[in-house]
Structures are given as C-alpha cells and as structure tokens.
Amino acid sequence: MKSLDSQLAHYFGFNEFRQGQFETISTLLAQRSALAIFPTGSGKSLCYQLSALLLPHLTLVVSPLIALMHDQLHFLQSKGVAAASLDSTLNADESRDVMAKVQKGEIKILMVSVERFKNERFRQFLAGLKISMLVVDEAHCISEWGHNFRPDYLKLPQYREQLAIPLVLLLTATATKKVKLDMAKRFAIEPTDIIQTGFYRQNLALSVLPVLEYAKNTVLIEQIRQQRGAGIVYVTLQKTAMEVAQLLQSANVNAVAYHAGLDDEVRGHILRDFMANKIDVVVATIAFGMGVDKANIRFVIHYDLPKSIENYSQEIGRAGRDGQSSQCITLANLDGINVVENFVYGDTPEPDSIAKLIELLKTTTIQGVWELQDNPLASETNIRLLPLKTLLVQLELKGVITAKYSYFADFKYKLLVEKQQLLNQFDPERQAFLVMILSYTQFKKVWGTLDFVQLLNEPNIERERVVNALDYLHQQQLIELETKKITHVYQVNQQALADPNLVNELIRYFNEKEQAEIKRIAALVRFFQLDKCLSANLARYFDDQQAPAQCNTCSVCLGSVATLAYSSHPELPNDDILIRYLHELKQLCKSKVNQPLSDKSYARFLAGITTPLFTRLKVRQLAGFASCESIRFADLVQKVSTLQLNEF
C-alpha cells in the first residue's frame, strides 16, 4: 500500500499533512475510533475524506448544516471523489439517484443530517449497506454539556450499534475538557485516541470595546471603515440584522442581512455572493454559521453579546482561515444579557407541562407501546420542540421509554404506469401482495392514501414489507411516493414510569440545565472583562495548555481592560399597567383553553418569550406581549409574584 503522504498527494494534491491529520488518519486505518479536536479551519474534514477513500466501504457523515454539507461536497467533487448528500434540497428523482448509486457502491462518502435517521425508509436503506465508518461533524452537539447540544445526537451511539459500523470519527473545534471526555465515553473512544492539536490562533487579534448603546452604531461604522476586506457582523435578533444592514448600506458599506427568516434561495444567493467577494459585509444571526468556509474573512464584529464562550469562539473562528492577521471585535455592554438569557428561560419547560407529559404517557400507552408526533405533543404539553426532544431523551436515559422505530403516518402515492402494467412486472405471489396494498388505498383522482391501520389487520401483512415494497416501486419509477407526519414509537417500562419521583427528577434536570446555561452567560461576561490575555484564557478554557501567556495583540495585552456597563436602567411599567396587561392574557386563556398560568408564564409573556400555547392563542396581538423585554427575566418573575394575580 502507498504511504499516506503519497495518497494525500494523489487524491488531494497536498504536499504534507497539517498538525494532527496524520495521527487521526493512522488511528482510523488501524481500525480504532478517534476524536479529533482541531481549531476552526485547520483541516478536520480531510481526516475523514482521505480515510474514506482508503477504507473498503461507505463512509457515512452526519453533519448539522446543509450549507456545510454542500461546501464539503463541492470540494470533494472538485477532487474527483465520489461523494453525495441526502438532504431537503433534493427532489424525489435526485434522492432516488443518490440512493441507487450508493447501493451500487459508486458513492464513497454519503452526508446526511442526524434527523434523517428518524426516517424508517432511510434506516432500512442503510441496513442493506456495508458501512466502514460513521463520522460525526460538529460532534460537541453530542454532549449535554456542549453549547449546541442537540438531543437527537444522543441516539447516534445506538444507531451505530444497530448498523454494526466498526469505526467512528468525531470532529469538533470547540470542546472543553468535560465535553471532550463525555463525547469519547459515548462512543467508547480510548483517551489515547483523542487527538487535540491546540486551540490558540496567533493571527486573530481579540478586542473588547465597551460601548454604550447610543454610541454603538457610530463605533460600528468607524470600526468597519478601519478594516480591509470581507467581514461578518454578528447580531442576536433577526430584526437587528435588518436594521444594522440598512445602517451600513446608508453609510455606503456593501452590506446585506442574513438570518433564518429569509427564504433558502435568498440565503443561498447571499452566501454565494459573499464567497465570490461580491458582498463585503454580512450582518448575520448565528444562522450564518458553520457552513461559512471563506478563507479571507478579515474581521468578525460582535454587535451583540454572543450566547456563550463556545459560540464566541466558533464565530470568531471564521476569520483569518488563510493565516493572515484578522480582527475580532466585540462591541460590549450589559444591555443584551437579558435577551441571551431569555433564550434559555424560553427552553425550560414549566413543571406543570412536564407533569402533563408524564400523565399523557401513562394514559395513552397501549399494550406497553407509546406513539407520538412531535408538534401535536408540543402543543398539548406547552413545551417547545427542542426541550421536548431533550425531555424524551431523558426518559430514555432513565429507562422509562425505549425508542423502537419511527414511521410515517401518512403514505400517499400515485401510479406512474397503468395498474396492470405495474402488476405484470412481478410474480403471482408479489402481485397478490401488491393487489392487497392497492385495495387498501383510497384514490382521489390521481393521488391515493394508504390506510395502514386496516391493511395491517390482514393476516401475514407486515409493515416493514409494505414500506419496502412501496420504496422499491418508487425507486423503479412505477409510483411517486410521498410520506408525512412522522410518528415515533416507544416501548414503555411501566415500573419505571410509576416511579413517584420521576416528575420531580425531570423538573430538577431542566432547572439545573437552565442554571448551567445562565452561568455560561455569566462566564462570558467575566471573560470579556478579564485583565489578562484574552487569547491565552480562551485557549485554556478549551483545555489547550500550550498557548503562550501573552499574545501581544489582544486589547488586554495592548493595555485596555474592559469594564462593561448598562447603557440605561430600564424601568417596569407601574403595577396598574402590568395588572391590566396580565388580566387581558388571563381572560384570553380562560376563554380559549381554561388553563391557569404560573408566575413564570406571565413573566414569559411580558418578556416576549413564545411558547406553543402563546403561539396558539396569538398573544402577540395583546398590548402587554414583550412590553418588558428589556427587563431581566428573574426580575420579572419576582415582580409578577408580588402582584397577587389570583385576586383579579
């Protein structure tokens, strides 16, 4: 076999490995799983890309962002590597073509989102493949202690086991020591197979500028005029992105806004123009994130406080990937703390909501099986989708429920050939099976809906065979198949469910998680006010003990220690106004759902924090919604508790 250096040159045209790449690839080729922690832009992706070409079968890559997938696909395809993705941008024909090529062994690297594993058709597709390696990009999402924790990622060890994938590679740029060890433990990666190259980047100059709110726009324009080349301005809210972009445009800066509220096509167009140097400055929420792999970003400015030190490090990590000097500037005050904190408080379920979910679990379990659909359950329990998923994962970890499978409740299809022509392609036994499926399909003009419930009452009819048959007909272009309303099926452990401490344990978990997130925000504020080198402290936060004690380029090293302050001290409306606002909310809830509200719910309303119940009741139309959004949430809860709302 050729040496790794010659393979690197052959496939990718590079003369030498970057730090950590050789060690990671060698570990994988020795059939040991690995965790690679490299700084942003230092070549993590090459570790799986070259390994995949040297392993015998398919490499499956789980990536959190479509933009990130497409960027890596473009690079791989430019090198002649057979790689593809299955994502929501593909139409039915394109998805079918990718799957056919994978089955034929024509694709070496397949990229997917973690959510795709919920698709029963996709999991059945994977079960028929030989897979050499599972790669998890942005792997800190696996850890409950990571800043971008996504509960669905906790299922990946289980999927890996079910699919008997021998190797795993975890990739991330941002992992504290606690997160690092947590990730490795979940995939049984040996400590000796954790490859960490260091976090410190000497070309990034970190600056914290204390700026009161009234002066922020002026300082922003001044800072941008001092910069050369492309840059990103990060903000917290979508409306701020629009306002700041307009401000910069009026100052003759070639700037555009980018946020999750824009159409996919518009966002894609902005990203392409930025990459092609047609746009100088993107004013962005964190939606403009991990997919941005532009080497010559000369500056990143935080107009608002980031959500955490981890978010900050990821966002500044997009600057200076070409190794050239780049500026990372934070326009800092304490005004935005409540906005960042409100994201946390909004994702903490109310105790009554948790109790309601457990009661629903008890009353809707049939013969030890519980079926649910995410959106209806979120609406019924008044728990946002992300914390709902987190809660379900916690129930799994406690052994209360065990995920069995997911399926689509709605199967619709239309025939692309005449019925008899379709049947004639199969032997009599398969014909009879397909006739059974057709007989339980209610056609309206062109499209038909399969009545799965009635079909499965027939003897010797198994759901898996029906799904495989429909999928096969779809692949053969004999039908066009659409699936909707994904339903998750869990096995329920009645003994664990009956634990009288269960609800309180879940409430305690979410409260602890909430407080941990609030402490994370406090740590960020402390970091910005440090009196010692910012770069050195940032590196040590991520367990890099090799960084120099002084960078000589950050604002602290240059003699400027930041002290952050509030621009003003917002005041609450008087009690009579607050009581009027909350009385309107109470009357609306009473008339529509007859549901009492807690002090925290009233505080959420005043702070402008949405919940499924508030969305359903359209409370944004009430005068009091978000009327106190500049007040910190804890202060609002305390105030509401003094108003004696039960008396009005």
XYZ file of C-alpha atoms in Angstrom:
648
model
C 0.000 0.000 0.000
C 1.226 3.507 -0.800
C 2.327 5.738 2.059
C -0.214 8.150 3.491
C 1.849 11.079 2.177
C 1.667 9.768 -1.384
C -2.074 9.047 -1.002
C -2.564 12.632 0.191
C -0.746 13.990 -2.840
C -2.539 11.586 -5.206
C -6.093 12.335 -4.112
C -5.903 15.929 -2.905
C -2.703 17.420 -4.313
C -1.339 18.428 -0.894
C 2.371 18.046 -0.157
C 2.140 17.461 3.585
C -0.319 16.854 6.396
C -1.344 19.570 8.789
C -0.863 19.035 12.506
C -2.978 16.148 13.822
C -4.212 14.883 10.459
C -1.665 12.074 10.049
C -2.225 10.826 13.607
C -6.012 10.804 13.191
C -5.999 9.016 9.831
C -3.427 6.454 11.062
C -5.634 5.709 14.077
C -8.659 5.073 11.847
C -6.742 2.904 9.398
C -5.561 0.860 12.388
C -9.285 0.176 12.984
C -9.571 2.338 16.121
C -12.194 5.031 16.530
C -10.944 8.568 17.150
C -11.937 12.017 18.412
C -10.184 14.901 16.616
C -10.270 18.385 18.151
C -8.662 20.921 15.824
C -9.099 24.701 15.634
C -11.630 26.032 13.134
C -10.240 25.986 9.601
C -7.311 23.672 10.351
C -8.339 20.714 8.219
C -10.547 18.423 10.325
C -12.560 17.339 7.281
C -9.542 15.895 5.475
C -9.236 13.309 8.264
C -12.431 11.562 7.169
C -12.086 12.419 3.471
C -8.777 10.612 2.959
C -9.669 7.807 5.373
C -12.916 7.182 3.488
C -11.006 6.646 0.235
C -8.739 4.083 1.910
C -11.485 2.154 3.710
C -13.323 -0.586 1.788
C -16.959 0.506 2.132
C -19.185 3.545 2.527
C -18.371 6.374 4.954
C -21.491 7.948 6.454
C -21.063 11.573 7.558
C -23.540 13.220 9.945
C -23.431 16.990 9.567
C -25.611 19.596 11.306
C -25.980 22.027 8.397
C -26.913 21.642 4.739
C -24.623 24.550 3.835
C -21.708 22.740 5.474
C -22.501 19.534 3.572
C -22.686 21.334 0.236
C -19.413 23.171 0.842
C -17.593 19.905 1.585
C -19.285 18.142 -1.333
C -18.116 20.859 -3.707
C -14.532 20.378 -2.503
C -14.686 16.576 -2.773
C -16.255 16.608 -6.219
C -13.612 19.089 -7.389
C -11.040 16.434 -6.409
C -12.893 13.690 -8.274
C -14.110 11.997 -5.074
C -17.469 10.210 -5.383
C -19.491 11.933 -2.646
C -23.147 12.877 -2.261
C -25.697 14.070 0.266
C -29.295 13.216 1.026
C -30.952 16.429 2.158
C -34.087 18.517 1.781
C -32.773 20.412 -1.262
C -33.020 17.271 -3.432
C -36.198 16.368 -5.280
C -37.535 12.820 -5.403
C -35.649 11.887 -8.575
C -32.362 13.267 -7.254
C -32.719 11.415 -3.932
C -33.560 8.202 -5.771
C -30.480 8.620 -7.984
C -28.173 9.147 -4.976
C -29.552 6.078 -3.189
C -29.169 3.931 -6.293
C -25.527 4.993 -6.679
C -24.837 4.269 -3.015
C -26.347 0.783 -3.362
C -24.162 0.108 -6.393
C -21.037 1.160 -4.483
C -20.481 4.166 -6.720
C -20.500 6.608 -3.788
C -17.750 6.521 -1.152
C -18.995 9.332 1.118
C -22.652 9.999 1.951
C -23.609 13.063 4.015
C -26.861 13.308 5.984
C -28.396 15.215 8.898
C -28.998 13.411 12.181
C -32.747 13.934 11.759
C -32.769 11.699 8.678
C -32.217 8.674 10.949
C -35.805 9.083 12.131
C -36.949 8.128 8.643
C -37.760 4.417 8.664
C -37.188 4.146 4.918
C -33.717 5.642 5.327
C -32.770 3.308 8.182
C -33.921 0.299 6.192
C -31.868 1.583 3.272
C -28.754 1.814 5.490
C -29.339 -1.658 6.936
C -28.733 -3.119 3.482
C -25.348 -1.423 3.070
C -21.806 -2.161 4.192
C -20.562 0.883 6.104
C -16.903 1.291 7.087
C -17.121 4.437 9.189
C -19.530 6.850 10.855
C -18.291 10.448 11.003
C -19.940 12.991 13.297
C -19.090 16.562 12.342
C -19.517 19.318 14.972
C -19.540 16.441 17.444
C -19.887 18.655 20.524
C -23.623 18.531 19.678
C -23.499 15.025 21.199
C -22.744 16.287 24.691
C -25.352 17.633 27.091
C -22.593 19.936 28.310
C -21.859 21.293 24.837
C -23.220 24.660 23.771
C -25.064 23.364 20.715
C -26.460 20.247 22.379
C -28.969 18.539 20.077
C -30.826 15.694 21.760
C -31.145 13.676 18.529
C -27.357 13.308 18.519
C -27.593 11.192 21.687
C -29.162 8.467 19.529
C -26.081 8.139 17.304
C -24.313 5.549 19.505
C -27.487 3.443 19.288
C -27.717 3.809 15.504
C -24.051 2.916 15.182
C -24.643 -0.272 17.178
C -27.759 -1.225 15.192
C -25.944 -0.762 11.883
C -22.779 -2.527 13.155
C -20.487 0.282 11.975
C -16.957 -0.656 13.105
C -15.354 2.818 13.183
C -16.374 6.256 14.421
C -14.648 9.597 13.913
C -15.820 12.570 15.982
C -14.797 16.045 14.799
C -15.090 19.377 16.595
C -13.244 22.643 17.136
C -14.822 23.570 20.446
C -14.730 21.152 23.342
C -13.940 21.832 26.960
C -12.308 19.002 28.909
C -15.691 17.909 30.288
C -17.296 17.839 26.817
C -14.295 16.052 25.315
C -14.437 13.199 27.814
C -18.224 12.953 27.520
C -18.043 12.587 23.722
C -15.343 9.930 23.894
C -17.216 7.926 26.531
C -20.415 7.776 24.448
C -18.545 6.063 21.602
C -16.051 4.073 23.712
C -13.096 6.019 22.291
C -9.894 5.435 24.236
C -8.251 8.520 25.799
C -5.111 7.725 23.792
C -7.159 8.076 20.586
C -8.233 11.654 21.329
C -6.133 13.863 19.050
C -6.090 17.518 20.120
C -3.790 19.943 18.322
C -4.308 23.126 20.317
C -6.827 25.919 20.173
C -4.694 29.071 20.053
C -4.561 31.015 16.770
C -1.923 33.726 16.766
C -3.306 35.545 13.710
C -6.560 36.509 15.468
C -6.462 39.778 17.416
C -9.249 39.789 20.037
C -10.592 43.185 21.147
C -13.355 44.105 23.584
C -14.651 47.674 23.179
C -17.011 48.850 25.946
C -19.696 50.801 24.065
C -22.959 52.181 25.413
C -25.978 51.521 23.238
C -26.459 55.073 21.967
C -22.918 55.091 20.509
C -22.837 51.560 19.132
C -23.838 52.369 15.543
C -21.256 55.151 15.265
C -18.497 52.916 16.666
C -19.531 50.057 14.341
C -19.219 52.232 11.241
C -15.870 53.602 12.456
C -14.534 50.094 13.069
C -15.643 48.783 9.679
C -14.037 51.752 7.901
C -10.751 50.870 9.589
C -10.877 47.300 8.244
C -9.880 45.941 4.876
C -11.526 43.043 3.086
C -14.583 40.978 3.938
C -16.195 40.700 7.333
C -19.115 39.408 9.386
C -21.131 41.415 11.914
C -22.935 39.088 14.334
C -26.211 40.134 15.997
C -28.701 38.249 18.183
C -32.086 39.019 16.601
C -33.369 38.928 13.027
C -34.784 42.451 13.218
C -31.389 43.750 14.405
C -29.730 42.120 11.384
C -32.073 44.024 9.060
C -31.633 47.336 10.907
C -27.829 47.156 11.078
C -27.533 46.128 7.411
C -29.641 49.155 6.423
C -27.475 51.377 8.649
C -24.297 50.159 6.931
C -25.827 50.491 3.470
C -26.699 54.116 4.254
C -23.027 54.593 5.217
C -22.006 53.247 1.758
C -20.852 49.886 3.102
C -21.562 46.955 0.758
C -23.540 45.010 3.382
C -26.515 42.625 3.475
C -28.551 40.979 6.240
C -28.665 37.207 6.677
C -30.963 35.348 9.077
C -33.125 32.231 9.361
C -36.280 34.157 8.430
C -35.097 34.581 4.834
C -36.024 32.069 2.141
C -33.496 29.304 1.495
C -32.961 30.618 -2.032
C -32.221 34.148 -0.768
C -29.810 32.851 1.891
C -28.052 30.693 -0.688
C -27.683 33.653 -3.042
C -26.191 35.825 -0.259
C -23.723 33.110 0.736
C -22.596 32.584 -2.887
C -22.098 36.338 -3.405
C -20.126 36.636 -0.162
C -17.896 33.708 -1.110
C -17.348 35.307 -4.542
C -16.323 38.655 -2.949
C -19.407 40.437 -4.341
C -20.519 41.349 -0.786
C -18.113 42.950 1.696
C -20.045 42.589 4.960
C -22.737 40.151 6.073
C -24.793 41.219 9.088
C -25.884 37.884 10.477
C -27.546 35.942 13.226
C -25.955 32.597 14.101
C -27.923 31.177 11.126
C -24.839 32.312 9.171
C -22.712 29.724 10.820
C -20.829 26.529 10.301
C -21.270 26.472 6.516
C -19.106 29.567 6.023
C -15.694 28.411 4.816
C -14.286 31.609 3.332
C -10.534 31.878 3.847
C -10.112 35.664 3.592
C -12.551 36.995 6.204
C -10.527 39.846 7.692
C -12.797 40.775 10.587
C -15.626 39.493 12.759
C -17.515 42.057 14.838
C -19.964 41.123 17.560
C -22.566 43.887 17.597
C -24.443 42.000 20.333
C -23.083 39.697 23.010
C -22.679 36.104 21.789
C -24.570 33.350 23.633
C -21.536 31.747 25.262
C -17.758 31.478 25.139
C -18.205 28.429 22.875
C -20.394 30.374 20.437
C -17.959 33.283 20.518
C -15.010 31.023 19.698
C -16.851 29.397 16.792
C -17.926 32.737 15.370
C -14.505 34.421 15.559
C -13.046 31.182 14.174
C -14.455 32.097 10.776
C -11.900 34.907 10.500
C -8.403 34.527 9.117
C -8.532 30.956 7.889
C -5.833 31.886 5.362
C -3.460 32.529 8.279
C -3.373 36.283 7.704
C -3.931 38.781 10.501
C -7.618 39.320 11.284
C -9.559 41.392 13.798
C -12.189 40.012 16.191
C -14.006 42.914 17.850
C -16.808 42.816 20.423
C -18.896 45.963 20.988
C -19.802 45.170 24.552
C -22.235 46.359 27.178
C -24.575 44.592 29.558
C -27.807 45.600 27.796
C -28.136 42.404 25.803
C -27.742 39.955 28.678
C -31.489 39.629 29.208
C -32.025 38.811 25.506
C -29.472 35.997 25.629
C -30.830 34.741 28.955
C -34.395 34.728 27.593
C -33.419 32.098 25.010
C -32.523 29.877 27.978
C -35.640 30.596 30.021
C -37.827 30.008 26.973
C -36.450 26.487 26.634
C -37.144 25.446 30.235
C -40.476 23.598 30.464
C -42.898 24.534 33.234
C -43.284 21.902 35.999
C -46.994 21.538 35.108
C -46.035 20.860 31.488
C -43.626 18.093 32.481
C -46.282 16.568 34.759
C -48.791 16.732 31.905
C -46.468 14.902 29.545
C -45.940 12.103 32.081
C -49.709 11.860 32.598
C -50.225 11.643 28.813
C -47.572 8.940 28.653
C -49.470 6.950 31.272
C -52.915 7.373 29.720
C -52.030 6.947 26.026
C -49.731 3.918 26.309
C -51.453 0.897 24.747
C -50.124 -2.596 25.476
C -46.773 -1.156 26.541
C -46.381 0.946 23.394
C -46.496 4.768 23.168
C -46.826 6.594 19.865
C -46.375 10.335 19.432
C -45.941 13.072 16.867
C -43.685 15.975 17.857
C -45.777 19.022 17.001
C -49.109 17.876 18.467
C -47.361 16.741 21.657
C -45.503 20.074 21.947
C -48.791 21.915 21.552
C -50.650 19.743 24.059
C -47.967 19.974 26.748
C -46.897 23.573 26.002
C -43.242 22.536 25.658
C -41.090 23.867 22.832
C -39.784 21.290 20.355
C -36.114 21.300 21.396
C -36.761 20.872 25.146
C -39.469 18.316 24.289
C -36.871 16.256 22.427
C -34.477 16.694 25.338
C -37.157 15.500 27.751
C -37.863 12.391 25.668
C -34.154 11.579 25.563
C -34.011 11.949 29.357
C -36.880 9.483 29.671
C -34.882 7.083 27.505
C -31.760 7.519 29.629
C -33.831 6.798 32.747
C -35.138 3.589 31.156
C -38.754 4.808 31.158
C -39.105 4.568 27.382
C -37.087 2.831 24.701
C -37.157 4.085 21.116
C -38.335 1.291 18.847
C -38.755 2.921 15.470
C -40.368 5.824 13.670
C -42.776 5.658 10.806
C -44.759 7.937 8.595
C -48.427 8.058 9.484
C -49.376 9.220 6.001
C -48.344 7.329 2.863
C -49.576 8.853 -0.376
C -48.649 7.701 -3.842
C -49.673 7.991 -7.445
C -49.232 5.415 -10.196
C -46.769 6.391 -12.934
C -47.835 3.430 -15.113
C -51.138 1.660 -15.589
C -52.114 -0.623 -12.707
C -51.979 -3.823 -14.779
C -48.644 -2.835 -16.307
C -47.251 -2.422 -12.807
C -48.563 -5.803 -11.612
C -47.320 -7.644 -14.708
C -43.722 -6.992 -13.699
C -43.968 -9.321 -10.682
C -44.555 -12.999 -9.998
C -48.042 -14.110 -8.797
C -47.158 -14.067 -5.085
C -45.834 -10.477 -5.247
C -48.751 -9.478 -7.455
C -51.189 -10.665 -4.780
C -49.276 -8.663 -2.148
C -49.401 -5.509 -4.274
C -53.109 -6.011 -5.013
C -53.673 -6.074 -1.250
C -51.834 -2.739 -0.881
C -53.810 -1.216 -3.758
C -57.096 -2.429 -2.306
C -56.437 -0.503 0.932
C -55.544 2.683 -0.944
C -58.182 5.387 -1.277
C -57.542 7.158 -4.588
C -58.847 10.663 -5.194
C -58.302 11.428 -8.871
C -54.515 10.887 -9.120
C -53.133 10.504 -5.571
C -54.058 7.684 -3.221
C -53.747 7.461 0.589
C -52.851 4.078 2.081
C -54.936 3.006 5.083
C -52.141 1.332 7.020
C -54.272 0.608 10.082
C -56.746 -1.547 8.156
C -54.085 -3.122 5.940
C -52.111 -4.385 8.942
C -55.207 -6.191 10.219
C -54.858 -8.598 7.301
C -53.061 -11.894 8.086
C -49.351 -12.164 7.192
C -49.038 -8.466 6.369
C -46.015 -6.796 7.991
C -45.421 -3.078 7.958
C -41.742 -3.396 7.029
C -42.544 -5.423 3.919
C -45.191 -2.891 2.830
C -42.763 0.014 3.263
C -40.031 -1.868 1.365
C -42.452 -2.648 -1.455
C -43.577 0.973 -1.813
C -39.989 2.139 -1.658
C -38.988 -0.346 -4.366
C -41.853 0.770 -6.631
C -40.751 4.367 -6.051
C -37.114 3.561 -6.941
C -38.261 1.764 -10.108
C -40.289 4.860 -11.066
C -43.518 2.847 -11.089
C -45.052 5.109 -8.434
C -44.300 8.515 -6.927
C -44.321 8.224 -3.141
C -44.856 10.934 -0.502
C -44.596 10.372 3.246
C -45.683 12.760 6.027
C -46.463 13.023 9.751
C -43.580 11.129 11.254
C -44.693 9.109 14.280
C -42.240 7.890 16.925
C -42.896 4.561 18.642
C -41.560 3.803 22.120
C -41.657 0.756 24.350
C -42.739 1.810 27.858
C -41.327 0.430 31.098
C -44.393 0.687 33.331
C -42.419 0.112 36.527
C -40.029 2.985 35.781
C -42.957 5.168 34.681
C -44.662 4.567 38.036
C -41.680 5.978 39.980
C -43.221 8.715 42.194
C -40.015 10.767 41.931
C -39.952 10.818 38.116
C -41.614 14.204 37.539
C -39.529 15.911 40.219
C -36.319 14.408 38.811
C -37.143 15.777 35.350
C -38.033 19.184 36.782
C -34.708 19.193 38.665
C -32.817 18.226 35.488
C -34.242 21.146 33.499
C -33.706 23.595 36.346
C -30.081 22.507 36.647
C -29.650 22.789 32.884
C -31.205 26.262 32.965
C -28.874 27.428 35.721
C -25.854 25.921 33.947
C -26.737 27.919 30.827
C -27.215 31.119 32.834
C -23.803 30.521 34.452
C -22.357 30.041 30.954
C -23.573 33.544 30.059
C -22.060 34.944 33.271
C -18.741 33.260 32.367
C -18.846 35.040 29.001
C -19.287 38.427 30.686
C -16.397 37.657 33.054
C -14.227 36.636 30.094
C -14.771 39.961 28.332
C -13.693 41.823 31.482
C -10.505 39.834 32.142
C -7.318 41.735 32.983
C -5.044 39.067 31.480
C -4.512 37.985 27.852
C -7.840 37.132 26.195
C -6.324 34.705 23.666
C -4.432 32.744 26.327
C -7.502 32.479 28.557
C -9.696 31.410 25.636
C -7.238 28.648 24.749
C -7.122 27.384 28.329
C -10.918 27.344 28.511
C -10.736 24.730 25.744
C -8.062 22.705 27.561
C -5.144 23.999 25.462
C -2.319 24.366 27.985
C 0.341 25.116 25.353
C -0.792 28.637 24.356
C 1.620 31.493 25.207
C 0.772 33.523 28.298
C 0.527 36.675 26.175
C -0.491 37.121 22.540
C 0.602 40.797 22.384
C -2.286 41.576 20.002
C -5.492 41.404 22.097
C -6.964 44.516 23.696
C -5.783 43.440 27.176
C -2.203 42.867 26.042
C -2.337 46.301 24.379
C -3.299 47.870 27.694
C -7.088 48.120 27.520
C -9.055 46.171 30.143
C -12.822 46.343 29.505
C -15.375 47.276 32.123
C -18.910 46.620 30.895
C -21.934 48.640 31.973
C -25.634 49.078 31.310
C -26.423 51.935 28.929
C -29.512 52.749 30.952
C -31.604 51.162 33.649
C -34.989 50.268 32.158
C -37.941 50.570 34.481
C -41.004 48.403 34.771
C -44.413 49.879 33.933
C -46.406 50.711 37.064
C -48.422 47.980 38.746
C -51.763 49.131 37.323
C -50.482 48.835 33.748
C -48.892 45.431 34.420
C -52.102 44.132 36.013
C -54.100 45.338 33.004
C -51.703 43.562 30.600
C -51.812 40.322 32.571
C -55.571 40.496 33.097
C -56.035 40.558 29.298
C -53.807 37.479 28.991
C -55.643 35.693 31.808
C -59.048 36.367 30.219
C -57.841 35.135 26.835
C -56.527 31.881 28.336
C -59.712 31.406 30.342
C -61.965 31.870 27.314
C -59.913 29.716 24.923
C -58.337 26.913 26.960
C -59.480 27.480 30.554
C -55.897 26.964 31.663
C -54.364 28.768 34.674
C -50.952 30.354 34.199
C -47.957 30.309 36.509
C -45.918 33.358 37.502
C -43.234 32.206 35.058
C -45.787 32.077 32.220
C -46.881 35.634 32.972
C -43.209 36.682 33.064
C -42.607 34.967 29.713
C -45.499 36.957 28.232
C -44.085 40.272 29.473
C -40.574 39.331 28.275
C -41.844 38.353 24.810
C -40.827 34.686 25.145
C -43.035 32.492 22.981
C -44.440 29.097 23.955
C -46.661 26.713 21.956
C -49.667 27.916 23.988
C -48.883 31.581 23.305
C -48.473 30.856 19.605
C -51.814 29.028 19.514
C -53.573 31.902 21.307
C -51.861 34.578 19.164
C -50.868 36.526 22.276
C -48.554 38.737 20.211
C -51.679 40.735 19.409
C -52.047 41.754 23.072
C -50.568 45.059 24.200
C -48.569 43.524 27.037
C -46.613 40.977 24.972
C -42.874 41.858 25.061
C -43.705 45.110 26.876
C -40.900 44.366 29.367
C -38.375 42.693 27.050
C -35.573 44.937 28.348
C -36.078 43.685 31.929
C -34.207 40.585 33.112
C -36.416 37.532 33.422
C -35.658 36.800 37.089
C -36.740 40.338 37.963
C -39.986 39.865 36.023
C -40.802 36.626 37.872
C -40.196 38.334 41.192
C -42.388 41.277 40.193
C -45.245 39.070 38.976
C -45.180 37.160 42.260
C -45.933 40.416 44.136
C -48.957 41.376 42.035
C -51.337 38.820 43.625
C -52.778 37.900 40.232
C -55.267 35.426 41.641
C -57.256 38.335 43.010
C -58.115 39.932 39.673
